[in-house]
Amino acid sequence: MLLFFKLGFRNLFRNTRRSLIAAIAIGIGLASLILADGFWVGMLDNMIINVTDTFLGHGQIHQKDFQKSVSVENTISNLENVIKKLNGQENIVAYSSRVITMSLISSAEDSANVLLYGIDPKDEFKISKVEKRIIEGGSLEKDGDILIGHKQKKRLGVRLGDRIVVTMAQAHTGELVQELFRLKGVFSLGSDQMDEGVVFIKKSKAQSLLGLEGKVHEIAFRFKELSEVDNSVEFFQSLNSEQNIAESWKDLAPGVVSTIDMSTVSISILSTILLALVSLGILNTLFMSLYERLFEFGVLRSLGTRSRSLLLMILSEAAALSLLSMFFGIIIAIVIGGFWAKYGIDYAGVEFAEITFSDKIYFVFSVKQFVLYPILIFVFTLLVGLYPGIHATRITLADALKKSL
Amino acid sequence: MNIDHEEIFKVENVKKIFNEGEQTQVNAVSDVSFKIKKGEFVAIVGPSGSGKSTLLNLISGLDTPTAGRIFLAGNDLTTLSGNELSDFRRDHIGFIFQAYNLIPVLSVEENIEFVMQLQGISKEVRREKVQSILSDVGLTGMEKRKPSQLSGGQQQRVAVARAIVTRPEIVLADEPTANLDSKTAVALVELMKELNSKYQTTFIFSTHDNTIMERAKRLITLKDGRIESDTIF
């Protein structure tokens, strides 16, 4: 048994140059698998962070019917109790309450229907990136300040300091109220929906205009870590009541979750294709090596080597090739992946699944990628090696030895 | 089966037809019968295409006859399965090939002990036998060399050592001197003759080489797949 392992391993280095080229080619295939996985994980992380950190938060609380109707009357019930629970939860690091209503904004040039958010800048900017993404002007300071997106700014044809009239319907009475605001800042949140359809004013002003003093429609909150969302089912349940509903970002952005699921399928398909290519490479190498040594296999069989031992020798050769490839693949993945994990790839401005990346995508690597994929390559190599191996055991000895005996 | 005690080998009405029933049908060996006794030094000769190599393939169990029976050491080779034939060759037949055909990734020592390893012989015994046979073939001190570091004649001596180290009943050699110069060829044939006398191992060659023919104790001449003459000297 050991004899054939030894033979298999030594045979790999009979044609060192060819073996090295084959091992590097297969290693590149393995590295591609690891790098593609690292990139996808990094991209998905980036997408999730983009969605949660920009405005959504890790979770939100609403009155049960609010999201369906966006009705001004549907404010969060027992607000004090909800705030108390949020304050009492150790792993909640920030929360921001918002007043939300549909409104009409008008400039001298044009008008548009938008979703108006009344926010408290001090709380809001701990949870979202609105302040960081102000690309022109400044943040909300006075009651008469308004922030709009850069796309809306273009549509309304306004400049900083220009007047914008906001029209909205009051709670309970439905009476229309109008108020004059001055454009204080322009933001770019990287989403057309936000940059065109959302405006921000101070929460106290919105409450006053809507007749909703002390009431809010939405509370967005953040955990210390995003991963805590999945471990906080009880906390979410404790916030649920007959009137209120607490949901995680996964419930609030199902499109992102679907994209992640689709991406998982995509990476599986990509992995399968890469594995298939790698397998063909291995198959080619083994067959090339096999065909030029048919005579030698004939000699081995003549000397009394059983077909099973011959198969073992060829599989050992495949295993040795695989181990060498794994070495090269892991080195390549560490070097290239390490660079991209540190410096990232600049995808700022690139839109994918309705999300515009605003930051670099940093490759994310885990032990799994460096263990699972090499094991897969090893198993695939052995499986692929079976074909030429069995082929070699079935050679007709007289034909294989035609040059001599 | 009726085999004389000294009779190691018996070929009975062996026939080999390639592409049977087709237009390209070839009767490579036709109705060949002969017996070989223990310790004989036999050369099978004949022109190209006379059936020498096919006959050697048949009597070594590398190929199966279309008809007839082949007995070696009391076993009918034509009834053995693939693995049984492998084991049989391992235990009873030594091979010497035209192009030496040593395993290039193994050293001289490892090549010689290859069959012994297949037989499961212990390392100590193997090494002892290797030293002894290396001395017989005049290659003492070369055990760690790789085949590529040896001359053609030296490689063929290693091949002889590999074939005979397990003391098989019979050694089959196909044109063993074909790739050697005449001086080396003579030396090799003399060596095989010496080993034949020393160990009483039966040698059967297929050859064109006069060096072997002149030194053979028996000459079986084939023509068109049939035995034309069988001369014992």
XYZ file of C-alpha atoms in Angstrom:
638
model
C 0.000 0.000 0.000
C 2.696 2.476 1.079
C 4.706 1.514 -1.996
C 1.963 2.827 -4.279
C 1.491 6.005 -2.265
C 5.227 6.569 -2.564
C 5.128 5.864 -6.288
C 2.160 8.177 -6.787
C 3.834 11.061 -4.967
C 7.180 10.552 -6.709
C 5.529 10.264 -10.119
C 4.152 13.770 -9.686
C 7.663 15.159 -9.872
C 8.800 13.150 -12.898
C 7.903 16.079 -15.083
C 8.421 18.864 -12.585
C 7.674 21.699 -14.964
C 4.386 20.222 -16.133
C 3.330 19.302 -12.605
C 4.139 22.796 -11.339
C 2.217 24.448 -14.180
C -0.753 22.148 -13.573
C -0.606 22.719 -9.812
C -0.417 26.498 -10.263
C -3.347 26.413 -12.720
C -5.450 24.380 -10.300
C -4.187 26.589 -7.454
C -5.416 29.664 -9.343
C -8.798 27.942 -9.627
C -8.832 27.353 -5.884
C -7.697 30.919 -5.192
C -10.485 32.176 -7.490
C -13.002 30.238 -5.452
C -11.722 31.684 -2.181
C -11.434 35.213 -3.603
C -14.895 35.102 -5.208
C -16.379 33.985 -1.904
C -14.424 36.646 -0.001
C -15.621 39.292 -2.440
C -19.268 38.201 -2.235
C -19.223 38.125 1.557
C -17.566 41.557 1.560
C -20.089 42.905 -0.923
C -23.069 41.573 1.019
C -21.662 42.975 4.263
C -21.223 46.283 2.476
C -24.810 46.147 1.190
C -26.229 45.381 4.618
C -24.153 48.082 6.285
C -25.126 50.481 3.520
C -28.791 49.788 4.133
C -28.760 49.716 7.934
C -26.267 52.479 8.619
C -27.530 54.950 6.047
C -30.995 55.424 7.464
C -32.837 52.208 8.336
C -31.055 51.256 11.554
C -30.914 47.687 12.837
C -34.590 47.748 13.771
C -37.641 49.987 13.851
C -40.849 50.360 15.849
C -44.102 51.592 14.303
C -47.776 51.684 15.033
C -49.073 48.472 13.452
C -50.918 50.075 10.529
C -48.539 52.930 9.881
C -46.385 51.310 7.214
C -49.377 50.311 5.127
C -51.141 53.640 5.276
C -48.488 56.200 6.269
C -51.418 57.825 8.036
C -50.442 60.707 10.291
C -52.785 59.539 13.021
C -51.038 56.169 13.392
C -48.444 57.159 15.965
C -46.591 54.773 18.277
C -48.673 53.868 21.346
C -47.325 53.981 24.879
C -44.293 55.906 23.677
C -42.919 56.392 27.189
C -43.027 52.664 27.815
C -41.305 51.929 24.503
C -38.573 54.500 25.227
C -38.131 52.961 28.669
C -37.612 49.517 27.147
C -35.084 50.868 24.678
C -33.199 52.662 27.441
C -33.244 49.500 29.532
C -31.762 47.315 26.796
C -27.989 47.195 27.322
C -27.031 46.348 23.757
C -29.033 49.224 22.220
C -26.467 51.960 21.596
C -28.660 54.581 19.926
C -32.189 55.263 18.829
C -33.951 58.067 17.016
C -37.650 58.889 16.939
C -39.114 60.298 13.745
C -42.283 62.006 12.628
C -43.270 61.051 9.093
C -45.866 62.389 6.681
C -46.538 62.676 2.994
C -46.182 66.267 1.873
C -45.887 68.530 -1.119
C -42.802 70.691 -1.468
C -42.730 73.595 -3.888
C -40.130 75.971 -5.152
C -40.553 78.853 -7.531
C -39.791 76.430 -10.341
C -41.461 73.118 -9.523
C -43.139 71.005 -6.881
C -42.954 67.370 -5.793
C -44.599 64.861 -3.497
C -42.148 63.674 -0.858
C -41.989 61.796 2.387
C -41.197 64.316 5.081
C -39.207 63.198 8.096
C -39.173 65.223 11.265
C -35.965 64.302 13.049
C -33.999 65.285 16.105
C -30.516 65.867 14.579
C -28.728 65.032 17.860
C -30.301 61.541 18.044
C -30.655 60.963 14.318
C -27.055 61.409 13.453
C -26.051 58.709 15.957
C -28.062 56.240 13.971
C -28.023 57.328 10.345
C -25.593 58.885 7.905
C -27.807 61.808 6.877
C -25.452 64.356 8.424
C -22.339 62.682 7.036
C -23.860 62.611 3.590
C -24.625 66.326 3.410
C -22.744 67.331 0.296
C -23.747 70.984 0.258
C -24.651 73.376 3.089
C -25.084 72.203 6.658
C -27.279 70.317 9.064
C -30.632 71.261 10.621
C -30.298 73.997 13.260
C -33.365 76.181 13.183
C -37.038 75.214 12.968
C -37.203 76.735 9.480
C -34.361 74.639 8.031
C -34.960 71.889 5.515
C -32.642 69.244 4.010
C -33.362 67.813 0.582
C -31.608 65.278 -1.660
C -29.377 66.346 -4.515
C -31.789 64.933 -7.110
C -34.714 66.813 -5.621
C -32.617 69.958 -5.537
C -32.053 69.618 -9.259
C -35.732 69.057 -9.877
C -36.865 72.023 -7.807
C -34.097 74.186 -9.238
C -33.189 75.619 -5.836
C -29.954 76.758 -4.197
C -28.908 76.933 -0.561
C -30.966 79.515 1.299
C -33.791 79.422 -1.235
C -37.372 79.202 -0.065
C -39.242 75.898 -0.153
C -42.910 75.714 0.766
C -44.066 72.547 2.464
C -47.742 71.575 2.434
C -49.095 68.778 4.643
C -52.328 67.570 6.183
C -52.765 67.885 9.936
C -53.595 64.893 12.066
C -57.204 64.277 13.048
C -58.610 67.348 11.254
C -57.012 66.721 7.866
C -56.619 70.451 7.425
C -53.839 71.485 5.094
C -51.049 73.549 6.552
C -48.311 75.338 4.677
C -44.966 76.461 6.005
C -42.031 78.236 4.490
C -38.586 76.655 4.910
C -35.125 77.665 3.780
C -32.867 75.117 2.099
C -30.143 74.489 4.683
C -28.424 71.468 3.200
C -28.353 68.965 0.340
C -27.666 65.280 0.987
C -26.743 62.298 -1.149
C -27.685 58.985 0.479
C -26.808 56.875 -2.557
C -30.369 55.793 -3.246
C -32.595 57.423 -5.839
C -35.612 56.771 -3.642
C -34.062 58.727 -0.774
C -32.318 61.419 -2.792
C -35.481 62.297 -4.676
C -38.312 61.325 -2.375
C -37.317 62.284 1.166
C -36.831 65.598 2.967
C -35.851 66.332 6.567
C -36.999 69.043 8.954
C -36.703 69.288 12.718
C -38.944 66.859 14.619
C -40.367 69.527 16.954
C -41.408 71.625 13.962
C -43.060 68.647 12.257
C -44.910 67.717 15.442
C -46.111 71.271 15.789
C -47.276 71.519 12.168
C -49.057 68.165 12.280
C -50.577 68.730 15.699
C -48.756 65.703 17.085
C -46.923 67.182 20.092
C -45.075 64.448 21.984
C -45.954 61.811 19.392
C -43.847 60.008 16.781
C -44.411 57.555 13.938
C -41.161 55.668 13.938
C -38.279 54.820 16.218
C -35.145 53.445 14.569
C -32.558 51.818 16.823
C -29.086 50.342 16.654
C -27.485 47.451 18.462
C -23.799 47.398 19.379
C -23.286 44.863 16.606
C -25.435 44.069 13.604
C -25.152 40.366 14.399
C -27.086 40.948 17.658
C -30.251 41.391 15.613
C -30.578 37.640 15.131
C -30.060 36.978 18.855
C -32.636 39.512 20.011
C -35.905 37.818 19.123
C -37.167 38.176 22.709
C -36.358 41.872 22.739
C -38.291 42.446 19.520
C -41.206 40.459 20.948
C -41.156 42.547 24.136
C -41.645 45.686 22.025
C -44.586 44.212 20.160
C -48.021 44.998 21.506
C -51.558 45.205 20.216
C -50.793 48.624 18.787
C -47.062 48.520 18.000
C -44.822 46.349 15.968
C -41.017 46.037 16.174
C -39.187 44.690 13.144
C -35.573 43.972 12.286
C -33.866 45.321 9.177
C -34.510 41.957 7.539
C -38.263 42.506 7.807
C -37.971 46.128 6.767
C -35.760 45.522 3.726
C -36.873 42.176 2.344
C -35.395 43.112 -1.048
C -31.916 43.117 0.461
C -32.541 39.735 2.098
C -33.709 38.345 -1.256
C -30.604 39.767 -2.912
C -28.431 38.056 -0.285
C -30.268 34.764 -0.847
C -29.844 35.159 -4.594
C -26.182 35.952 -4.096
C -25.751 32.766 -2.081
C -27.204 30.835 -5.003
C -24.988 32.800 -7.415
C -21.832 32.020 -5.458
C -22.827 28.344 -5.378
C -23.245 28.337 -9.156
C -19.963 30.200 -9.607
C -18.228 27.771 -7.257
C -19.609 24.817 -9.184
C -18.396 26.268 -12.493
C -14.949 26.977 -11.060
C -14.782 23.509 -9.515
C -15.787 22.001 -12.849
C -13.006 23.961 -14.599
C -10.496 22.916 -11.982
C -11.663 19.312 -12.311
C -11.184 19.398 -16.070
C -7.667 20.742 -15.497
C -6.912 17.859 -13.171
C -8.459 15.367 -15.562
C -6.382 16.712 -18.446
C -3.162 16.574 -16.435
C -3.810 13.045 -15.236
C -4.784 11.789 -18.672
C -1.707 13.371 -20.291
C 0.470 11.740 -17.699
C -1.416 8.455 -18.076
C -1.238 8.184 -21.854
C 2.496 8.694 -21.978
C 2.940 5.986 -19.343
C 0.604 3.269 -20.605
C 3.612 1.088 -21.326
C 4.856 1.598 -17.798
C 1.468 0.637 -16.354
C 1.702 -2.462 -18.509
C 5.098 -3.218 -16.957
C 3.741 -2.723 -13.439
C 0.808 -5.032 -14.145
C 3.167 -7.620 -15.717
C 5.273 -7.634 -12.580
C 2.197 -8.600 -10.595
C 0.634 -5.285 -9.586
C -3.079 -5.749 -9.061
C -5.455 -3.321 -10.737
C -6.545 -1.988 -7.313
C -2.937 -1.082 -6.473
C -2.522 0.654 -9.816
C -5.670 2.668 -9.109
C -4.288 3.554 -5.687
C -1.074 4.772 -7.295
C -2.920 7.014 -9.744
C -5.164 8.361 -6.986
C -2.070 9.054 -4.871
C -0.675 10.999 -7.794
C -3.936 12.949 -8.023
C -3.860 13.551 -4.263
C -0.269 14.786 -4.451
C -1.189 17.123 -7.317
C -4.135 18.340 -5.299
C -2.027 18.998 -2.180
C 0.508 20.945 -4.217
C -2.327 22.908 -5.868
C -3.845 23.643 -2.475
C -0.523 25.048 -1.316
C -0.291 27.367 -4.326
C -3.998 28.266 -4.191
C -3.896 29.213 -0.520
C -0.738 31.291 -0.972
C -2.262 33.141 -3.958
C -5.536 33.710 -2.062
C -3.703 35.004 1.021
C -1.540 37.412 -0.979
C -4.222 38.819 -3.315
C -7.109 38.492 -0.882
C -5.049 39.975 1.953
C -4.346 43.041 -0.179
C -8.012 43.535 -1.082
C -9.126 42.811 2.471
C -6.889 45.655 3.620
C -7.267 48.178 0.837
C -10.626 47.191 -0.636
C -11.970 47.670 -4.142
C -13.538 51.037 -4.837
C -17.140 50.416 -5.828
C -18.390 53.843 -4.754
C -21.255 54.917 -6.995
C -21.846 51.431 -8.423
C -25.484 50.390 -8.107
C -26.486 46.793 -7.456
C -29.974 45.564 -6.570
C -31.184 49.155 -6.141
C -28.432 49.874 -3.660
C -25.636 52.235 -4.515
C -22.361 51.347 -2.886
C -20.874 54.321 -1.154
C -17.794 52.705 0.335
C -15.063 50.370 -0.808
C -15.802 46.679 -0.787
C -13.373 44.918 1.515
C -12.895 41.198 1.010
C -14.053 39.219 4.013
C -12.247 35.959 4.681
C -12.946 33.208 7.122
C -11.309 29.949 8.102
C -14.203 28.205 6.349
C -13.065 29.452 2.935
C -9.522 28.222 3.520
C -10.694 24.840 4.778
C -13.896 24.059 2.891
C -12.731 24.934 -0.625
C -9.357 23.138 -0.381
C -11.183 20.070 0.970
C -13.632 20.327 -1.925
C -10.737 20.551 -4.393
C -9.087 17.542 -2.756
C -12.266 15.447 -2.854
C -12.999 16.552 -6.434
C -9.440 15.666 -7.456
C -9.807 12.162 -6.057
C -13.195 11.740 -7.706
C -11.871 13.039 -11.015
C -8.758 10.843 -10.613
C -10.998 7.782 -10.495
C -11.774 8.128 -14.186
C -8.206 7.943 -15.563
C -7.382 5.516 -12.754
C -10.076 3.051 -13.739
C -9.159 3.609 -17.385
C -5.551 2.618 -16.595
C -6.611 -0.526 -14.760
C -8.617 -1.650 -17.773
C -5.811 -1.461 -20.302
C -5.122 -4.614 -22.255
C -1.682 -5.673 -21.132
C -0.639 -7.028 -24.503
C -1.606 -3.727 -26.157
C 0.096 -1.636 -23.482
C 3.276 -3.653 -23.924
C 3.200 -3.772 -27.704
C 6.680 -2.338 -27.974
C 8.066 -5.292 -26.077
C 6.465 -8.296 -24.392
C -3.528 -32.315 -16.410
C -0.498 -34.525 -16.924
C 2.800 -32.777 -16.297
C 6.200 -34.365 -15.838
C 7.842 -33.416 -12.513
C 10.699 -31.669 -14.344
C 8.363 -30.202 -16.911
C 7.740 -26.587 -15.856
C 5.868 -25.434 -18.852
C 3.411 -26.963 -21.266
C 1.730 -25.304 -24.223
C -1.080 -27.303 -25.820
C -2.530 -26.461 -29.231
C -2.443 -22.741 -28.566
C -4.024 -20.504 -31.132
C -4.318 -16.709 -31.234
C -6.460 -14.970 -33.804
C -6.719 -11.179 -33.921
C -9.825 -9.491 -35.365
C -11.523 -12.866 -35.664
C -14.265 -12.979 -38.294
C -13.264 -9.649 -39.790
C -11.556 -8.963 -43.088
C -8.426 -8.020 -41.191
C -8.279 -11.362 -39.345
C -4.726 -12.363 -38.419
C -3.758 -15.872 -37.305
C -0.820 -14.777 -35.147
C -0.223 -18.157 -33.503
C -1.602 -21.383 -34.956
C -1.793 -24.659 -33.128
C 1.464 -24.328 -31.201
C 2.432 -27.042 -28.703
C 5.671 -27.519 -26.775
C 6.979 -28.383 -23.321
C 9.818 -26.786 -21.412
C 11.710 -28.397 -18.558
C 13.037 -26.709 -15.460
C 16.364 -24.964 -16.041
C 16.141 -24.751 -19.815
C 17.652 -21.780 -21.691
C 15.328 -21.416 -24.670
C 15.337 -18.929 -27.512
C 12.219 -18.435 -29.612
C 13.369 -17.126 -32.951
C 11.867 -16.223 -36.259
C 11.377 -13.300 -38.619
C 9.276 -10.254 -37.762
C 5.575 -11.126 -37.706
C 6.258 -14.804 -37.054
C 4.357 -14.639 -33.739
C 7.263 -14.554 -31.242
C 5.941 -11.657 -29.145
C 2.354 -12.922 -29.301
C 3.504 -16.325 -28.099
C 5.454 -14.764 -25.237
C 2.402 -12.677 -24.298
C 0.291 -15.832 -24.230
C 2.647 -17.954 -22.197
C 3.130 -15.169 -19.646
C -0.593 -14.640 -19.164
C -0.467 -11.104 -20.562
C -2.864 -12.140 -23.292
C -5.424 -14.916 -23.578
C -5.336 -17.522 -26.334
C -8.239 -17.950 -28.740
C -7.882 -21.699 -28.183
C -5.582 -24.134 -26.409
C -4.193 -24.381 -22.902
C -1.063 -23.170 -21.179
C 0.230 -24.791 -18.017
C 2.880 -23.249 -15.823
C 3.976 -24.709 -12.505
C 0.866 -26.897 -12.463
C -1.593 -24.054 -13.165
C -3.723 -23.665 -16.269
C -3.189 -19.979 -17.059
C -6.173 -19.888 -19.375
C -8.570 -20.423 -16.440
C -7.217 -17.710 -14.134
C -8.959 -14.364 -13.554
C -7.205 -10.990 -14.013
C -6.142 -10.642 -10.373
C -5.221 -14.325 -10.144
C -2.999 -13.855 -13.189
C -1.399 -10.789 -11.567
C -0.631 -12.812 -8.456
C 0.590 -15.700 -10.569
C 2.978 -13.520 -12.556
C 4.198 -11.907 -9.336
C 5.007 -15.282 -7.773
C 6.109 -17.411 -10.746
C 7.349 -15.283 -13.665
C 10.179 -12.809 -14.063
C 10.115 -10.342 -16.943
C 12.903 -8.682 -18.864
C 11.786 -6.078 -21.381
C 13.498 -4.824 -24.487
C 13.728 -1.225 -23.237
C 14.718 -2.206 -19.657
C 11.569 -0.560 -18.265
C 12.740 0.109 -14.783
C 10.530 2.399 -12.719
C 12.281 5.752 -13.155
C 11.217 7.250 -9.816
C 12.611 4.308 -7.851
C 16.275 3.651 -7.084
C 18.093 0.504 -8.265
C 17.485 -1.099 -4.878
C 13.778 -0.139 -4.861
C 13.318 -1.410 -8.430
C 14.816 -4.766 -7.567
C 12.739 -5.177 -4.411
C 9.510 -4.049 -6.117
C 8.135 -7.550 -6.713
C 9.266 -8.644 -3.249
C 7.292 -5.761 -1.789
C 4.238 -6.951 -3.738
C 4.859 -10.373 -2.220
C 4.939 -8.849 1.275
C 8.519 -9.881 2.072
C 10.031 -8.080 5.079
C 12.429 -5.191 4.557
C 15.400 -7.017 6.122
C 14.987 -10.032 3.833
C 14.463 -7.776 0.829
C 17.614 -5.800 1.478
C 19.613 -8.988 2.003
C 18.369 -10.447 -1.295
C 19.010 -7.174 -3.125
C 22.634 -7.123 -1.943
C 23.105 -10.724 -3.004
C 21.600 -10.275 -6.489
C 23.461 -6.985 -7.037
C 26.641 -8.897 -6.402
C 25.493 -11.571 -8.928
C 24.859 -8.963 -11.645
C 27.978 -6.947 -10.813
C 26.278 -3.775 -9.632
C 27.292 -3.695 -5.971
C 27.431 -0.131 -4.681
C 24.900 1.192 -7.177
C 21.799 0.478 -5.127
C 20.950 4.117 -4.456
C 21.286 5.255 -8.057
C 18.290 6.114 -10.180
C 17.878 4.298 -13.547
C 18.670 7.551 -15.363
C 22.135 7.480 -13.763
C 22.959 4.083 -15.298
C 24.104 3.013 -18.765
C 21.842 0.857 -20.952
C 23.769 -2.291 -20.068
C 23.621 -1.496 -16.365
C 19.876 -0.847 -16.558
C 19.325 -4.176 -18.258
C 21.378 -5.874 -15.520
C 19.076 -4.271 -12.957
C 16.124 -5.571 -14.992
C 17.677 -9.077 -14.883
C 18.199 -8.716 -11.136
C 14.558 -7.632 -10.720
C 13.363 -10.582 -12.774
C 15.344 -13.196 -10.908
C 15.540 -11.914 -7.336
C 12.353 -13.713 -6.287
C 13.606 -16.966 -7.845
C 10.653 -17.377 -10.224
C 10.151 -20.665 -12.058
C 10.587 -18.920 -15.350
C 12.032 -15.690 -16.758
C 10.559 -14.372 -19.993
C 12.581 -11.906 -22.011
C 11.565 -10.156 -25.208
C 14.549 -9.046 -27.284
C 16.585 -8.287 -24.121
C 19.715 -7.384 -26.077
C 18.048 -5.368 -28.835
C 19.035 -1.998 -27.327
C 22.564 -2.998 -26.335
C 25.878 -2.905 -28.203
C 27.334 -6.312 -29.075
C 29.895 -6.374 -26.261
C 27.338 -5.476 -23.623
C 24.872 -7.909 -25.195
C 27.341 -10.784 -24.910
C 28.077 -9.882 -21.312
C 24.367 -9.790 -20.508
C 23.655 -13.142 -22.148
C 26.596 -14.676 -20.293
C 25.242 -13.257 -17.069
C 21.800 -14.752 -17.711
C 23.382 -18.076 -18.586
C 25.353 -17.968 -15.339
C 22.184 -17.245 -13.360
C 20.420 -20.012 -15.264
C 23.077 -22.464 -14.162
C 23.348 -21.113 -10.623
C 19.623 -20.991 -9.767
C 18.237 -23.472 -12.310
C 15.810 -20.763 -13.429
C 14.195 -21.383 -16.814
C 14.834 -18.597 -19.334
C 12.745 -18.110 -22.481
C 13.765 -15.392 -24.940
C 12.307 -14.082 -28.083
C 15.163 -12.776 -30.154
C 16.781 -11.960 -33.454
C 20.175 -11.763 -31.811
C 22.778 -14.327 -32.818
C 24.527 -13.794 -29.478
C 21.551 -15.359 -27.749
C 20.850 -17.921 -30.444
C 24.451 -19.167 -30.265
C 24.268 -19.536 -26.505
C 20.754 -21.002 -26.268
C 20.420 -24.657 -25.254
C 17.230 -24.934 -27.276
C 15.993 -23.054 -30.302
C 12.287 -22.908 -31.188
C 11.853 -21.395 -34.632
C 8.513 -19.867 -35.569
C 7.240 -19.108 -39.032
C 3.800 -17.699 -39.811
C 2.629 -18.467 -36.292
C 3.647 -22.124 -36.421
C 6.669 -23.972 -35.028
C 8.971 -24.629 -37.917
C 11.647 -26.356 -35.890
C 12.474 -27.153 -32.262
C 16.144 -27.956 -31.742
C 17.796 -28.945 -28.466
C 21.590 -28.563 -28.356
